Amino acid sequence: MYELLFWQYQDGIYLNHHLVYEALLEQQEVEGLETLPVQVILNRINSVFANWEKVDENSWKNTKGKGAFHVKTTSQSIQIDCYGTEGKTMNLLADTLEEFKCPLYDPQIPVRYDEMNE
């Protein structure tokens, strides 16, 4: 499994990414993060991956290639667990969340891909 996590800081707030990640994994509310339009984001993911099989409310499977992913949400974060998913698919997920000003945090490295880091 490869894990992707997305959140948005409030204006002027910049926290330790790894501590934010750990708190969000525990489904804690983090002061300094925006509340996300979770259902709108899920609808957008569903439309971007319309050609994938929707296994359940929050899981998609590629029937024409490799990979599957599952989305877990809190009011402040979107976590996507990827299973055998190709890099281009993970990039498409990251691009989709970027539309909502939620840059990728990759806990495997650990790096957050936002304007403060580029």
Short mmCIF file of C-alpha atoms in Angstrom, two decimals:
data_model
loop_
_atom_site.label_atom_id
_atom_site.label_comp_id
_atom_site.label_asym_id
_atom_site.label_seq_id
_atom_site.Cartn_x
_atom_site.Cartn_y
_atom_site.Cartn_z
CA MET A 1 0.00 0.00 0.00
CA TYR A 2 1.12 3.54 -0.76
CA GLU A 3 -0.46 6.30 1.30
CA LEU A 4 -1.28 9.83 0.12
CA LEU A 5 -2.63 12.52 2.44
CA PHE A 6 -4.07 15.94 1.61
CA TRP A 7 -5.05 18.95 3.72
CA GLN A 8 -5.14 22.74 3.49
CA TYR A 9 -3.58 25.15 5.94
CA GLN A 10 -5.45 28.32 6.92
CA ASP A 11 -3.87 31.54 5.62
CA GLY A 12 -0.63 32.36 7.40
CA ILE A 13 -0.46 28.98 9.19
CA TYR A 14 2.38 26.58 8.55
CA LEU A 15 2.81 23.60 10.91
CA ASN A 16 5.07 20.58 11.21
CA HIS A 17 3.72 18.38 8.39
CA HIS A 18 4.54 15.07 10.04
CA LEU A 19 2.82 16.04 13.30
CA VAL A 20 -0.24 17.16 11.31
CA TYR A 21 -0.17 13.83 9.44
CA GLU A 22 -0.03 11.83 12.67
CA ALA A 23 -2.91 13.81 14.20
CA LEU A 24 -5.05 13.39 11.09
CA LEU A 25 -4.39 9.63 11.06
CA GLU A 26 -5.82 9.56 14.60
CA GLN A 27 -8.79 11.56 13.25
CA GLN A 28 -7.98 14.46 15.55
CA GLU A 29 -9.02 17.98 14.64
CA VAL A 30 -5.95 20.14 13.96
CA GLU A 31 -6.07 23.84 14.75
CA GLY A 32 -4.84 25.80 11.73
CA LEU A 33 -6.34 23.54 9.05
CA GLU A 34 -9.27 24.45 6.84
CA THR A 35 -12.51 22.47 6.85
CA LEU A 36 -12.71 20.77 3.45
CA PRO A 37 -15.72 20.33 1.14
CA VAL A 38 -15.35 16.55 1.52
CA GLN A 39 -18.43 15.53 -0.48
CA VAL A 40 -17.51 17.88 -3.34
CA ILE A 41 -13.99 16.39 -3.40
CA LEU A 42 -15.36 12.82 -3.40
CA ASN A 43 -17.72 13.74 -6.25
CA ARG A 44 -14.75 15.16 -8.20
CA ILE A 45 -12.67 12.01 -7.63
CA ASN A 46 -15.67 9.97 -8.78
CA SER A 47 -15.94 11.98 -11.98
CA VAL A 48 -12.17 11.90 -12.70
CA PHE A 49 -12.19 8.12 -12.21
CA ALA A 50 -15.57 7.48 -13.87
CA ASN A 51 -14.05 4.75 -16.04
CA TRP A 52 -12.92 2.81 -12.95
CA GLU A 53 -15.18 0.39 -11.12
CA LYS A 54 -16.56 1.89 -7.93
CA VAL A 55 -16.27 -1.00 -5.48
CA ASP A 56 -18.03 0.79 -2.62
CA GLU A 57 -18.75 4.37 -1.51
CA ASN A 58 -15.04 5.21 -1.11
CA SER A 59 -13.13 2.61 -3.16
CA TRP A 60 -12.23 2.39 -6.84
CA LYS A 61 -10.63 -0.41 -8.88
CA ASN A 62 -9.02 -0.16 -12.31
CA THR A 63 -10.70 -2.82 -14.45
CA LYS A 64 -8.50 -2.01 -17.48
CA GLY A 65 -5.12 -2.04 -15.74
CA LYS A 66 -3.34 -2.09 -12.43
CA GLY A 67 -4.39 -0.61 -9.17
CA ALA A 68 -7.10 0.27 -6.75
CA PHE A 69 -7.50 2.97 -4.13
CA HIS A 70 -9.57 3.67 -1.04
CA VAL A 71 -10.41 7.15 0.27
CA LYS A 72 -10.74 7.94 3.98
CA THR A 73 -11.88 11.38 5.05
CA THR A 74 -12.10 13.67 8.04
CA SER A 75 -13.55 17.17 7.94
CA GLN A 76 -9.97 18.44 7.42
CA SER A 77 -8.26 15.75 5.35
CA ILE A 78 -8.43 13.31 2.48
CA GLN A 79 -6.34 10.14 2.85
CA ILE A 80 -5.97 7.89 -0.17
CA ASP A 81 -4.56 4.38 0.25
CA CYS A 82 -3.26 3.09 -3.10
CA TYR A 83 -2.88 -0.62 -3.83
CA GLY A 84 -0.70 -1.54 -6.81
CA THR A 85 -1.54 1.85 -8.31
CA GLU A 86 0.70 3.27 -11.02
CA GLY A 87 2.54 6.56 -10.50
CA LYS A 88 0.52 8.35 -13.18
CA THR A 89 -2.68 7.45 -11.31
CA MET A 90 -1.27 8.79 -8.05
CA ASN A 91 -0.25 11.97 -9.90
CA LEU A 92 -3.81 12.30 -11.22
CA LEU A 93 -5.14 11.96 -7.66
CA ALA A 94 -2.67 14.63 -6.47
CA ASP A 95 -3.67 16.93 -9.36
CA THR A 96 -7.35 16.44 -8.51
CA LEU A 97 -6.80 17.43 -4.87
CA GLU A 98 -4.64 20.36 -5.96
CA GLU A 99 -7.80 21.77 -7.60
CA PHE A 100 -9.04 22.21 -4.01
CA LYS A 101 -5.74 23.77 -2.86
CA CYS A 102 -4.84 20.59 -0.97
CA PRO A 103 -1.24 19.68 -1.81
CA LEU A 104 0.05 16.14 -1.38
CA TYR A 105 1.84 15.02 1.75
CA ASP A 106 3.75 11.81 1.03
CA PRO A 107 4.45 10.18 4.41
CA GLN A 108 6.72 7.56 2.86
CA ILE A 109 9.40 10.18 2.07
CA PRO A 110 8.15 12.40 4.11
CA VAL A 111 7.56 15.46 1.92
CA ARG A 112 4.67 17.87 1.40
CA TYR A 113 4.46 19.20 -2.13
CA ASP A 114 3.37 22.80 -1.68
CA GLU A 115 4.61 26.25 -2.60
CA MET A 116 6.66 26.48 0.63
CA ASN A 117 8.63 23.40 -0.43
CA GLU A 118 9.11 23.88 -4.17
#
